[in-house]
XYZ file of N, CA and C in Angstrom:
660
model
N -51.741 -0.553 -37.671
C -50.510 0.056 -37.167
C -49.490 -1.037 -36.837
N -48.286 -0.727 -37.313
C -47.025 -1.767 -37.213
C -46.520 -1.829 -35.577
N -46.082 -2.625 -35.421
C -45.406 -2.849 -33.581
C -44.485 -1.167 -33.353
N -43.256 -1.250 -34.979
C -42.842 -0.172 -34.811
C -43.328 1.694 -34.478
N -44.500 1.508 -35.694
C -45.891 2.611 -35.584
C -45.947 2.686 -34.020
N -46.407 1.594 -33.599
C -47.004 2.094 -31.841
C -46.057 2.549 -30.787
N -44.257 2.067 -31.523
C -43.305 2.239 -30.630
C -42.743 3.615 -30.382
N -42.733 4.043 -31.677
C -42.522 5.371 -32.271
C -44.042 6.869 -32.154
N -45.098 6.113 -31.835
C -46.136 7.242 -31.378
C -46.463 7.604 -32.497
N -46.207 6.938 -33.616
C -46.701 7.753 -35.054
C -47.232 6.965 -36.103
N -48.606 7.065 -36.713
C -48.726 5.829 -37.907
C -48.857 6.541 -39.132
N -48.618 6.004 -39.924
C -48.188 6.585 -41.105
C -49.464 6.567 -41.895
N -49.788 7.359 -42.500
C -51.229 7.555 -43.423
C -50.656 6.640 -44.687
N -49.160 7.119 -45.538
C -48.904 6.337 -46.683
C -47.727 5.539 -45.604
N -47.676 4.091 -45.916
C -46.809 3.306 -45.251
C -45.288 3.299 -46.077
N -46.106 3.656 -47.154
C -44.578 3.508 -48.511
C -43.244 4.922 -47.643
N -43.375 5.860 -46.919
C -42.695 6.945 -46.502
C -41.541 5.976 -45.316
N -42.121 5.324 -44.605
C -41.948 4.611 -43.514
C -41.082 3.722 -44.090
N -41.154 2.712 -45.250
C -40.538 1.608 -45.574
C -39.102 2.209 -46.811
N -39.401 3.848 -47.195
C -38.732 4.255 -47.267
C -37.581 4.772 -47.117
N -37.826 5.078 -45.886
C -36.845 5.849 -44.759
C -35.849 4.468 -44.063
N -36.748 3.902 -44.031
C -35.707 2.360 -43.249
C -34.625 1.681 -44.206
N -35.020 2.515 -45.922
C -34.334 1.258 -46.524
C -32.282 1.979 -46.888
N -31.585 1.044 -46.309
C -30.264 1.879 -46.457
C -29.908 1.922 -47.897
N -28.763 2.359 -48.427
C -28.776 2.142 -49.955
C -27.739 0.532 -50.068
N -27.640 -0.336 -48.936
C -26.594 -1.581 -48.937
C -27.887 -2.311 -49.892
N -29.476 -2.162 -48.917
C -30.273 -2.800 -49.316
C -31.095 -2.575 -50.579
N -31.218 -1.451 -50.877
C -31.609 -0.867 -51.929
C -30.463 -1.293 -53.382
N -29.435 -1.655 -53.163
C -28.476 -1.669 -54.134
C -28.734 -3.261 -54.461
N -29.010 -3.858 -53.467
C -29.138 -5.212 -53.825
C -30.698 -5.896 -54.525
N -32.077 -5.160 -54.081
C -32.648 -5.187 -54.602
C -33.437 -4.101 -55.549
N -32.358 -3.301 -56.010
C -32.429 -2.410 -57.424
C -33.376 -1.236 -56.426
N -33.702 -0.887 -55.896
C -35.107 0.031 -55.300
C -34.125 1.406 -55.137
N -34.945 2.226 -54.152
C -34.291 3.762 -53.757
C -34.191 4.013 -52.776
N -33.119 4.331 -52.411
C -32.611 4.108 -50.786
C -32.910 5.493 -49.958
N -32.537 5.407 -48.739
C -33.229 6.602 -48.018
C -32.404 8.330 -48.110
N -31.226 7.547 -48.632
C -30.408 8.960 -48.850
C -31.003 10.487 -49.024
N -32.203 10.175 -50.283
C -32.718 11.847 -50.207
C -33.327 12.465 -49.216
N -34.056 11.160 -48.289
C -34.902 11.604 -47.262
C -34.272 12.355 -46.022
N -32.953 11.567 -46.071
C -31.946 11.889 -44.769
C -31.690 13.101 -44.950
N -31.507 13.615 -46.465
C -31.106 14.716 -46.711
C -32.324 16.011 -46.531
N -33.477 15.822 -46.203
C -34.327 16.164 -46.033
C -34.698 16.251 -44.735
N -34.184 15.624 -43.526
C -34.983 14.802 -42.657
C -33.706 15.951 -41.814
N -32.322 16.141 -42.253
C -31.216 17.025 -41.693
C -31.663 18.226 -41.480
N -32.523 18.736 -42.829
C -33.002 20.339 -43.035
C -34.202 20.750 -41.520
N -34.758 19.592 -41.950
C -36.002 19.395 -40.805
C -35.584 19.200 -39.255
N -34.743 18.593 -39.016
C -34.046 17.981 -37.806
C -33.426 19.882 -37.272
N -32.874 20.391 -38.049
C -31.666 21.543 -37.775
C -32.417 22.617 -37.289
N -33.974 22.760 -37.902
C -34.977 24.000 -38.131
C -35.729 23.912 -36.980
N -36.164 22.595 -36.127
C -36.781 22.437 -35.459
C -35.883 22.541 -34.001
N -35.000 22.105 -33.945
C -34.229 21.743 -32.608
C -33.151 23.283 -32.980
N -33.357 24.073 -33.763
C -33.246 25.684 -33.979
C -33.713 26.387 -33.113
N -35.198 26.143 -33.529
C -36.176 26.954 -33.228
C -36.456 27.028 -31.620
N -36.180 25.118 -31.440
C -36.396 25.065 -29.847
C -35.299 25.929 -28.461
N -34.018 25.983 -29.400
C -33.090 26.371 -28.508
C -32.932 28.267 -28.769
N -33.762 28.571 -29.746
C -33.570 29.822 -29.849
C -34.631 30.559 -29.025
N -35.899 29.674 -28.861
C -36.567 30.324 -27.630
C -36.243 30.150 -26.066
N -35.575 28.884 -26.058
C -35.741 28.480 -24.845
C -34.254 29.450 -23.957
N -33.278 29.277 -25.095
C -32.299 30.328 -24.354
C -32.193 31.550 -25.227
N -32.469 32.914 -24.407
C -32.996 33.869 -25.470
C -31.632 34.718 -24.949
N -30.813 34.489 -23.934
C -29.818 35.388 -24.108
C -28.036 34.744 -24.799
N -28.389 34.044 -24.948
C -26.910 32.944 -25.419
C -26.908 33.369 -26.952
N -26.176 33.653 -27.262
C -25.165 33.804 -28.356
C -25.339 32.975 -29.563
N -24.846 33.745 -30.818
C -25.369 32.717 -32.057
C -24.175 31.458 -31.893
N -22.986 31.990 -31.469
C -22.220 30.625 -31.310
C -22.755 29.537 -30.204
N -22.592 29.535 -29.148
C -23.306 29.397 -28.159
C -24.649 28.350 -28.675
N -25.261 28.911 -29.345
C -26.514 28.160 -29.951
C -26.152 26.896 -30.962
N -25.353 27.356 -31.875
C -24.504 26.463 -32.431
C -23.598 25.073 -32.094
N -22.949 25.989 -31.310
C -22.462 24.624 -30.197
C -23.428 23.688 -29.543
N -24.452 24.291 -29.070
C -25.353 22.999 -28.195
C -26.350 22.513 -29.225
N -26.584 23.099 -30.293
C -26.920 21.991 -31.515
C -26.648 21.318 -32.084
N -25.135 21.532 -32.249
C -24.394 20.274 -33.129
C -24.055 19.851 -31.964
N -24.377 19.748 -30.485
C -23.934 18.389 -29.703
C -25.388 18.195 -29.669
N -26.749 18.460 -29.755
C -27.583 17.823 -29.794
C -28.129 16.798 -30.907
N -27.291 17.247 -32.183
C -27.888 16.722 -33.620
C -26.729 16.079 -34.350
N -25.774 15.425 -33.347
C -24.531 15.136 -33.951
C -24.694 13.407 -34.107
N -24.214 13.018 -34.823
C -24.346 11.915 -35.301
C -24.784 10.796 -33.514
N -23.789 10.657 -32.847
C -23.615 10.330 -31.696
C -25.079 10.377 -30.943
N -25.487 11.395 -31.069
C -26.615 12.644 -30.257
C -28.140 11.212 -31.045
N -28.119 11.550 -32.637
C -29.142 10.857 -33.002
C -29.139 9.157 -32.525
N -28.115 8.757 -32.902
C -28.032 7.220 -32.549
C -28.224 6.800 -31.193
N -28.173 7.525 -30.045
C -28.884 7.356 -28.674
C -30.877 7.704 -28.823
N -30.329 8.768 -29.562
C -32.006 8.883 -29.538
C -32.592 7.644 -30.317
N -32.220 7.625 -31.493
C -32.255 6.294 -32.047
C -33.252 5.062 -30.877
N -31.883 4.734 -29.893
C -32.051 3.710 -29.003
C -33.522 3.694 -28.305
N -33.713 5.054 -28.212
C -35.215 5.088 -26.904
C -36.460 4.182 -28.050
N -36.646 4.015 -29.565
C -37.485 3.687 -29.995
C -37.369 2.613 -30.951
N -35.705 2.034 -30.802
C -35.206 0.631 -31.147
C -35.427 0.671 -32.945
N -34.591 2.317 -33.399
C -34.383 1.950 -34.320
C -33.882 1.176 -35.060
N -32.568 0.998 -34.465
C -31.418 0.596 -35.499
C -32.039 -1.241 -35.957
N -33.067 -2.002 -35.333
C -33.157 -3.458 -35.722
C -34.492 -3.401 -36.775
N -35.231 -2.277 -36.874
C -36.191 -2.029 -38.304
C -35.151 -1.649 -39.939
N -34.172 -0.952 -39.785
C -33.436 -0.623 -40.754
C -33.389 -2.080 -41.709
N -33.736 -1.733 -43.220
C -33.392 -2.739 -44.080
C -31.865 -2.669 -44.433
N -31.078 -3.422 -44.346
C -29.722 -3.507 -44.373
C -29.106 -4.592 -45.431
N -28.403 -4.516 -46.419
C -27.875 -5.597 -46.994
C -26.443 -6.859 -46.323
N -26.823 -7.429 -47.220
C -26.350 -8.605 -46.740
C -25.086 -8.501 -46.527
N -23.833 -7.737 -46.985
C -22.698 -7.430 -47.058
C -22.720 -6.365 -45.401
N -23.611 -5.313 -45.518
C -23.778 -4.228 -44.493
C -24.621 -4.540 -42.929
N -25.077 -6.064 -43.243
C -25.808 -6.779 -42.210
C -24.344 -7.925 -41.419
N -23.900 -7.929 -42.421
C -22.420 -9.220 -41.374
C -21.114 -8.378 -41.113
N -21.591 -6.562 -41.263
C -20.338 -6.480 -40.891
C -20.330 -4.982 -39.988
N -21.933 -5.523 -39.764
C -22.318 -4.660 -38.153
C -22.830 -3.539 -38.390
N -23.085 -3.409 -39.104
C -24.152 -2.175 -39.894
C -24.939 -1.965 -39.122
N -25.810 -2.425 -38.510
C -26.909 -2.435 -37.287
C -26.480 -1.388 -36.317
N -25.307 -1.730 -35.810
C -25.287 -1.378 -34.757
C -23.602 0.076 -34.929
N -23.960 0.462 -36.289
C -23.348 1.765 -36.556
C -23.992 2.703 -36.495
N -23.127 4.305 -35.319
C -24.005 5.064 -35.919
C -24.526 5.727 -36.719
N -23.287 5.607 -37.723
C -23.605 6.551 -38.994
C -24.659 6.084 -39.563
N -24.918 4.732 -39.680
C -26.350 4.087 -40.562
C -27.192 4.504 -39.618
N -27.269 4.239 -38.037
C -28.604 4.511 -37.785
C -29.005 6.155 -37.709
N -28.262 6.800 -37.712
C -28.443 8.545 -37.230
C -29.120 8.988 -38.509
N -28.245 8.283 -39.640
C -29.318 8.625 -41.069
C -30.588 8.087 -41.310
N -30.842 7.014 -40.528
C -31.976 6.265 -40.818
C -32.754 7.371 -39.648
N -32.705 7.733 -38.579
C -33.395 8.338 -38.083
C -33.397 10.098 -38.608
N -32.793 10.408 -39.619
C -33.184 11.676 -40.186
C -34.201 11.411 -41.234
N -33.812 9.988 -41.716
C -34.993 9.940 -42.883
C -36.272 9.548 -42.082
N -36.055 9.405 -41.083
C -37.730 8.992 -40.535
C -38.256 9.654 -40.184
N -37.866 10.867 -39.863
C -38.168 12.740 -39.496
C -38.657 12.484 -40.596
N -37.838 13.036 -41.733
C -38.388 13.431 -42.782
C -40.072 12.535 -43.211
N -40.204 11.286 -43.330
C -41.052 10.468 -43.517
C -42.351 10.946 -42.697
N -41.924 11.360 -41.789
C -43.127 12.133 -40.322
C -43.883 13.379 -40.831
N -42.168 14.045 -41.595
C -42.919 15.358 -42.276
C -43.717 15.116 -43.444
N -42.943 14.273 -44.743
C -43.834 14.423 -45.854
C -44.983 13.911 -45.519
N -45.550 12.755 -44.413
C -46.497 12.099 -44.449
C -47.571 13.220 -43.783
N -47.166 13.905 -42.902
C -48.055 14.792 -42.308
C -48.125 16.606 -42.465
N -47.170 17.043 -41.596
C -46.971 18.202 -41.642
C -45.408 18.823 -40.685
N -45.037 19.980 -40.711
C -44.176 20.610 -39.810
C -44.491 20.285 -38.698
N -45.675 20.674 -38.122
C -46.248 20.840 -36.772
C -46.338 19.556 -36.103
N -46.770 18.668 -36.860
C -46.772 16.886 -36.451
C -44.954 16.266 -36.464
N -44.010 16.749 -36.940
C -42.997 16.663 -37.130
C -42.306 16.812 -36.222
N -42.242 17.889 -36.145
C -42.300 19.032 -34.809
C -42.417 18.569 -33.401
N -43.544 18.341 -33.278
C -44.546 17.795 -32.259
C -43.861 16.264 -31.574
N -43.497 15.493 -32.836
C -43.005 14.111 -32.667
C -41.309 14.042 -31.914
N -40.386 14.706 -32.333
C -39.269 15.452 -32.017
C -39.014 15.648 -31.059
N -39.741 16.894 -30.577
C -39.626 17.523 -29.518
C -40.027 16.323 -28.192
N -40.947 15.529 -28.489
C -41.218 14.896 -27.290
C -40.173 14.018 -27.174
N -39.605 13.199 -28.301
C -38.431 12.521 -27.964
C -37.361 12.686 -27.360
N -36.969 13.954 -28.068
C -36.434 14.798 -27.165
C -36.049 15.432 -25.712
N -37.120 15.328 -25.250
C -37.382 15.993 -24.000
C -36.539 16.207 -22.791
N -36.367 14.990 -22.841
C -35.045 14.723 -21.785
C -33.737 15.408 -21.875
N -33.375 15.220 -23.212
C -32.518 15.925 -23.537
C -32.111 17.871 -23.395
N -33.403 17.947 -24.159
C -33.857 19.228 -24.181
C -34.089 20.057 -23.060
N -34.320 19.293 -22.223
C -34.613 19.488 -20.498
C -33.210 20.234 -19.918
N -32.347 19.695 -20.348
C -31.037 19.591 -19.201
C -30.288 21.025 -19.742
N -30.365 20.910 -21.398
C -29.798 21.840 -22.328
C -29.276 23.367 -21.557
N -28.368 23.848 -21.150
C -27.676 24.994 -21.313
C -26.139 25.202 -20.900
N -25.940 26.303 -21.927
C -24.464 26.613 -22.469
C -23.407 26.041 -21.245
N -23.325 26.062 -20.036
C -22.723 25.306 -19.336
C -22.664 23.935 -19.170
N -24.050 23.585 -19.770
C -23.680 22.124 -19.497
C -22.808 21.486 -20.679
N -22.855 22.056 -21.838
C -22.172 21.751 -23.450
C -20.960 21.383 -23.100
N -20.309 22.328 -22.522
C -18.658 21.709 -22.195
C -17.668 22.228 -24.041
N -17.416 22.825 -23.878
C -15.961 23.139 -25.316
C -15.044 21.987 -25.274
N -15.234 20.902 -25.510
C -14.006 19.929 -25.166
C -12.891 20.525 -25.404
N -13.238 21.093 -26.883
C -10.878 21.832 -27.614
C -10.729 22.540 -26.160
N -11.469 23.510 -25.259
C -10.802 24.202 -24.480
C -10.474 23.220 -23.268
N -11.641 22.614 -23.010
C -11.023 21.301 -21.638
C -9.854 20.890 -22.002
N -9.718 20.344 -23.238
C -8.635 19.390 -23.398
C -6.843 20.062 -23.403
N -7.060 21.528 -23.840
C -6.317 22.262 -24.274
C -5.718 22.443 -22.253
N -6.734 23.290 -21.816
C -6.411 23.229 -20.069
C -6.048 21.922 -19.302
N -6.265 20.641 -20.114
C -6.262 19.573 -19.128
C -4.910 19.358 -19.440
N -4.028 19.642 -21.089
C -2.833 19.280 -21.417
C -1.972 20.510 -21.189
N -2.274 21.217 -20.342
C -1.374 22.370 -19.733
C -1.155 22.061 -18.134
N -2.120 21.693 -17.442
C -1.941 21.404 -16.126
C -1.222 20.026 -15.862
N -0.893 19.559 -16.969
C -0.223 18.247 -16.699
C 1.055 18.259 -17.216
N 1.343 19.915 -17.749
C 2.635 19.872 -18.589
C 3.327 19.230 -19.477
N 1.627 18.905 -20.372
C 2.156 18.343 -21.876
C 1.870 19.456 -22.599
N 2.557 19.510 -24.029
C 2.424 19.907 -24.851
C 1.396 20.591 -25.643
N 1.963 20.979 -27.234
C 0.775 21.445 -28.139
C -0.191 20.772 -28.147
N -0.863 21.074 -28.813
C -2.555 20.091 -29.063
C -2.616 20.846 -30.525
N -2.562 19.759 -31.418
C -3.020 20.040 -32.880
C -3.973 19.324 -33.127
N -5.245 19.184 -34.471
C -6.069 18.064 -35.093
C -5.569 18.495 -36.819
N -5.868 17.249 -37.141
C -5.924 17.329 -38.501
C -7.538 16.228 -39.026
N -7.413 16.422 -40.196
C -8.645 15.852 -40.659
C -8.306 14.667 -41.306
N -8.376 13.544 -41.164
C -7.721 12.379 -41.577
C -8.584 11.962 -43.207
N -9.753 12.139 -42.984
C -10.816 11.511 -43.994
C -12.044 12.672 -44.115
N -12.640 12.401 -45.299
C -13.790 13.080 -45.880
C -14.623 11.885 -46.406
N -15.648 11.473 -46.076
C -16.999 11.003 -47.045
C -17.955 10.874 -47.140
N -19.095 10.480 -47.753
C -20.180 10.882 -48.424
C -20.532 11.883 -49.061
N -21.482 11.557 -50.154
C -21.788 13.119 -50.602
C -22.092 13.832 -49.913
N -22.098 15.761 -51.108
C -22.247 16.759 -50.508
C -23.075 17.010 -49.516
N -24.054 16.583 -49.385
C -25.615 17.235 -48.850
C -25.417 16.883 -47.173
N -24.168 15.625 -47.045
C -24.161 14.998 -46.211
C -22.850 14.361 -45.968
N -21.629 15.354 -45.681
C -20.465 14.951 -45.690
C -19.901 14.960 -44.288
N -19.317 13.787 -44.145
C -18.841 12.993 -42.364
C -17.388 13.144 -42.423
N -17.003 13.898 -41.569
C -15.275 13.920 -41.547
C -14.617 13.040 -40.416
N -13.548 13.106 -40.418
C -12.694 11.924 -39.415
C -11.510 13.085 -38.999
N -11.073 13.297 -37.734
C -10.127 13.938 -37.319
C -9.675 12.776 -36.029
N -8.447 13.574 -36.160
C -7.367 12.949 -35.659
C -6.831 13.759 -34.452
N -6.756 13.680 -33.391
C -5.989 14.900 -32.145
C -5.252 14.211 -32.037
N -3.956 15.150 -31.783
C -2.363 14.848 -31.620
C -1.869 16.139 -30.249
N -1.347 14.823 -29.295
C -0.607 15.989 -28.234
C 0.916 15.937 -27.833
N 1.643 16.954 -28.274
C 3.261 17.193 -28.796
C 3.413 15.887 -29.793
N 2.588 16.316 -30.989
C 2.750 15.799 -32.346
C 2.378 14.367 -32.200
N 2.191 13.331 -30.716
C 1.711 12.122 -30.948
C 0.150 11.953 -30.859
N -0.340 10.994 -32.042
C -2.034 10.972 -32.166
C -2.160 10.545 -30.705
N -3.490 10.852 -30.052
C -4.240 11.034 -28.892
C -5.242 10.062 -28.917
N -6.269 10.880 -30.050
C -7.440 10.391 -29.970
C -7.964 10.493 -31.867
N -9.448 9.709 -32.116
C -9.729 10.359 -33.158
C -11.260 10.463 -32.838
N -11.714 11.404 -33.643
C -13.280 11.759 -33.953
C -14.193 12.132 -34.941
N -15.434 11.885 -35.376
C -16.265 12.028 -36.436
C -17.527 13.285 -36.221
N -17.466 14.063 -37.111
C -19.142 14.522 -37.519
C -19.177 15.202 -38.501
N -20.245 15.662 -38.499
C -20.317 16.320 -39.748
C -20.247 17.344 -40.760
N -19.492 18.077 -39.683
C -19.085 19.327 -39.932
C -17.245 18.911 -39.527
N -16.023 19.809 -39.796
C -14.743 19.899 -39.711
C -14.677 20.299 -37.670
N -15.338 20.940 -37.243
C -15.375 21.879 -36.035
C -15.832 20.707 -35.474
N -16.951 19.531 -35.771
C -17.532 18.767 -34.742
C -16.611 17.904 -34.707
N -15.977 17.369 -35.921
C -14.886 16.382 -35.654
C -14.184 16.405 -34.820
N -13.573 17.751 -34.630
C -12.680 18.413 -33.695
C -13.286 18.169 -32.424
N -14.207 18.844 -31.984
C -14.952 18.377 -31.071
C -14.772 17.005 -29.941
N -14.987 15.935 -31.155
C -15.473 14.628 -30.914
C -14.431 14.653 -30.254
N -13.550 14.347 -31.543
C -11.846 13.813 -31.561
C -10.994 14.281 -29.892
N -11.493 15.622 -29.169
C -10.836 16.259 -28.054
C -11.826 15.616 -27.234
N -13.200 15.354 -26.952
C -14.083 14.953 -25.940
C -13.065 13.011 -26.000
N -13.194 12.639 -26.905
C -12.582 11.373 -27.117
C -11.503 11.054 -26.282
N -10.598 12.130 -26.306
C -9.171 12.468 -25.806
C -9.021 12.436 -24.276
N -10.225 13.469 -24.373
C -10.010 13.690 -22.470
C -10.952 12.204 -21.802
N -11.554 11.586 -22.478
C -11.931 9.973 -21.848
C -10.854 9.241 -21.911
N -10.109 9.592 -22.624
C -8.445 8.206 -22.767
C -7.430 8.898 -21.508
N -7.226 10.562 -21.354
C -6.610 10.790 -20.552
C -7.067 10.598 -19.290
């Protein structure tokens, strides 16, 4: 078992899943191999179904929106890259040399994917239930605190915080789109009486929004 194996609570039966999941495509491009992209894309399906399942029992009278909302703040890019931290992902990631000097490490978009592909790596190597099982405990803390009051709507905070101060509209726009489909990261922009505010990322158009207004009301 690797230092990482014992850090993470999990050893891998095939090690090749593990060395998989770590490898980004900066590093993979440089030494010709296959980067973790499909896994992430795999590791999202798995990540969404499980931390689903958890919030659909645990709050049984809250709303399909409601449910929605405190998942994409639990599974939002931001959300993984802390979790990330409790098991010191981001310094196992294979990273290229271009994506290693220009702070790749310590992004979250690289590490939040590297930790979906390592879900995934948990699942193909074992099962749902071991997957599952691994997750949820990481989790915990998190999962602990979880309900619809504590989520917070930033668009509506921010919207009430720029009325009681007698500013203006509040618009967002979407500044940027990228990565592929399976796994597309947007960039928004909040503007209050037409001047930019703040900006924000995820992975959906609604979380951007999100970000971009939680972002906002830390600058105001």
């Amino acid at each position: 078992m690797t230092e990482f194996e014992k850090r993470i609570g999990y050893s891998f039966n095939n090690p090749d899943f593990l060395d998989h999941a770590l490898t980004h495509s900066s590093y993979a491009n440089e030494h010709h191999i296959s980067d973790n992209e499909r896994m992430e894309f795999l590791g999202d399906a798995v990540l969404n179904l499980i931390v689903s399942e958890n919030l659909f029992n645990k709050l049984s009278g809250d709303s399909e929106g409601d449910l929605s909302k405190i998942r994409a703040a639990l599974v939002c890019e931001q959300g993984l890259f802390e979790l990330s931290k409790k098991i010191g992902l981001a310094q196992e990631i294979k990273l290229g040399h271009g994506e290693e000097m220009t702070g790749g490490r310590s992004r979250p978009s690289v590490v939040s994917d590297a930790f979906e592909a390592l879900l995934a790596g948990i699942f193909l190597d074992s099962d749902f239930e071991t997957a599952r099982a691994w997750l949820l405990k990481l989790m915990d803390s998190e999962l602990s605190k979880v309900d619809t009051d504590s989520l917070g709507d930033f668009k509506s905070m921010l919207q009430e915080h720029t009325q009681k101060g007698g500013r203006g509209k509040v618009t967002y726009r979407i500044t940027k789109e990228s990565g592929p489909d399976h796994s597309k990261m947007f960039e928004c922009e909040v503007l209050i009486d037409g001047k930019a505010a703040a900006t924000g990322k995820g992975r959906s158009k609604k979380d951007a929004e999100q970000d971009a207004a939680k972002n906002a009301l830390d600058i105001l």
